[in-house]
PDB file of C-alpha atoms in Angstrom:
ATOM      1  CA  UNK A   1      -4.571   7.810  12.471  1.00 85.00           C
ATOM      2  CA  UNK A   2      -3.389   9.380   9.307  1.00 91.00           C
ATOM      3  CA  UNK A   3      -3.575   7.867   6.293  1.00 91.00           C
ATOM      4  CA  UNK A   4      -1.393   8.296   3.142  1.00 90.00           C
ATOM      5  CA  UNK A   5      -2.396   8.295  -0.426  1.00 84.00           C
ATOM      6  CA  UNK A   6       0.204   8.602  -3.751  1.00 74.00           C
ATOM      7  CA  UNK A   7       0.586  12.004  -5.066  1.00 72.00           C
ATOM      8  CA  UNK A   8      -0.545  10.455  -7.922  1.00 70.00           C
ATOM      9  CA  UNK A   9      -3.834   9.604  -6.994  1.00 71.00           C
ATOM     10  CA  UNK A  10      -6.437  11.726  -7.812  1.00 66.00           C
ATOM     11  CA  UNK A  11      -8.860  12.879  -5.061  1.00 67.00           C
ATOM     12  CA  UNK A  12     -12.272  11.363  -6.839  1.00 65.00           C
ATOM     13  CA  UNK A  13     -14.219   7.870  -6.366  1.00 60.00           C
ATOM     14  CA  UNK A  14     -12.512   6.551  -9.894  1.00 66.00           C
ATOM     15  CA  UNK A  15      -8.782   7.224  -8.371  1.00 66.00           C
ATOM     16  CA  UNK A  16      -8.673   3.900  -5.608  1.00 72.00           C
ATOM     17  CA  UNK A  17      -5.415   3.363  -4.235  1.00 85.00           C
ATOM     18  CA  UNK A  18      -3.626   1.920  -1.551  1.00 87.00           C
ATOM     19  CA  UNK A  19      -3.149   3.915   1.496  1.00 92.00           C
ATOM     20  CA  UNK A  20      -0.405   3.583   4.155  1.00 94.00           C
ATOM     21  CA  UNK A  21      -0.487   4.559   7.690  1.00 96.00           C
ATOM     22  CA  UNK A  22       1.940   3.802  10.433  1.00 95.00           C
ATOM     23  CA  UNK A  23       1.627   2.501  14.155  1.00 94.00           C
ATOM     24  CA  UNK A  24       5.266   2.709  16.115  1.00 93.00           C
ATOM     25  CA  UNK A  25       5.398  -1.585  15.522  1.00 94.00           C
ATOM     26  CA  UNK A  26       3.377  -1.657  12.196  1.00 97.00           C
ATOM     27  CA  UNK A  27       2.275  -0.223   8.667  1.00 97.00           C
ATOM     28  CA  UNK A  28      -1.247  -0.340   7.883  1.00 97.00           C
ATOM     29  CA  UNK A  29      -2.206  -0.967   4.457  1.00 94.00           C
ATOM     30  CA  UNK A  30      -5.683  -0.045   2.726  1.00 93.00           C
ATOM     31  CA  UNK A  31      -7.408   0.101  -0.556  1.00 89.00           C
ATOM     32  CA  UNK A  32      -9.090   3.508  -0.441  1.00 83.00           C
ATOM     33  CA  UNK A  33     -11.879   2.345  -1.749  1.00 84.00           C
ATOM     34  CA  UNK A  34     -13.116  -0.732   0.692  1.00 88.00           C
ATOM     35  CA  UNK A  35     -11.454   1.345   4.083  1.00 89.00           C
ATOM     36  CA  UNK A  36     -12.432  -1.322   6.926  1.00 93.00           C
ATOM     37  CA  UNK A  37     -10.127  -3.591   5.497  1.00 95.00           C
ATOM     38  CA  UNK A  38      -6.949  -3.595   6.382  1.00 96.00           C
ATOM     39  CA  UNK A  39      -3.618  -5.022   6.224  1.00 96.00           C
ATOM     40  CA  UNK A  40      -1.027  -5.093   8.809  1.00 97.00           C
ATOM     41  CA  UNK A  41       2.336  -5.546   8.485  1.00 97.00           C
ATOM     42  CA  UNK A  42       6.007  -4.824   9.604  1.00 97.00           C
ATOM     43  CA  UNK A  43       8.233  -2.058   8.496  1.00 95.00           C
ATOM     44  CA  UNK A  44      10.688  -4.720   7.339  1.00 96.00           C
ATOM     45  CA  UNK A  45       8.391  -7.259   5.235  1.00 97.00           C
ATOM     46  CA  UNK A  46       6.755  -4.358   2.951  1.00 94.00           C
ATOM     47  CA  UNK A  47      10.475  -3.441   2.310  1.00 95.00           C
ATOM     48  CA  UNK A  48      11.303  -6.796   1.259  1.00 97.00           C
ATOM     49  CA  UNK A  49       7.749  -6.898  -1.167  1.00 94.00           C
ATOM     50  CA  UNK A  50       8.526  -3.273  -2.278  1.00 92.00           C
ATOM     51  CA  UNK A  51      12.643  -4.559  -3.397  1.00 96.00           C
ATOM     52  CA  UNK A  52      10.997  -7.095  -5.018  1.00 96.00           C
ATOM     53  CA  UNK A  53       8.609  -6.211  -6.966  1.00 93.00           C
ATOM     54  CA  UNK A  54      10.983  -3.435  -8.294  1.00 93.00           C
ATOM     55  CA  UNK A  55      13.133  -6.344  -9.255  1.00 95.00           C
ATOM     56  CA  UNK A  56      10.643  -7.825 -11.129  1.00 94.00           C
ATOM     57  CA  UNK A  57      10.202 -10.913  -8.775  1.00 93.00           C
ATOM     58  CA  UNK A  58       6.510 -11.180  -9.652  1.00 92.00           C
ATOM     59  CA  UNK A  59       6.665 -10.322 -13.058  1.00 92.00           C
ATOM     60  CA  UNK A  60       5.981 -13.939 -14.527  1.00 89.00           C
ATOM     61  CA  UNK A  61       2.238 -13.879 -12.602  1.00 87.00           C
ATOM     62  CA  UNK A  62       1.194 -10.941 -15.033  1.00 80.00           C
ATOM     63  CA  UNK A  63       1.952 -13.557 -18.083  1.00 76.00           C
TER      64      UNK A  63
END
């Protein structure tokens, strides 16, 4: 399985991110620093979280 990682991640310990990596049904999601857990999901759900936290749906949790 291949795993994914932002460009904008840097390659050491102190750069954790969240990796994605795809199954033909499913997208896997992982934080690159605890790698046995992970997070399944459809294709279509992480779409809808992705639209809305660009929207700014969550924005009121921060506060």
């Amino acid at each position: 399985m291949y795993w994914r990682k932002s460009s904008y991640s840097g390659e050491d310990a102190e750069h954790n991110c969240v990796e994605l990596a795809r199954t033909p049904d499913t997208v896997l999601l992982r934080e690159s620093d605890e790698p046995h857990t992970v997070i399944t999901t459809t294709p279509a759900a992480l779409r809808a979280l992705t639209r809305a936290v660009r929207a700014g749906r969550f924005d009121q949790l921060s506060r």
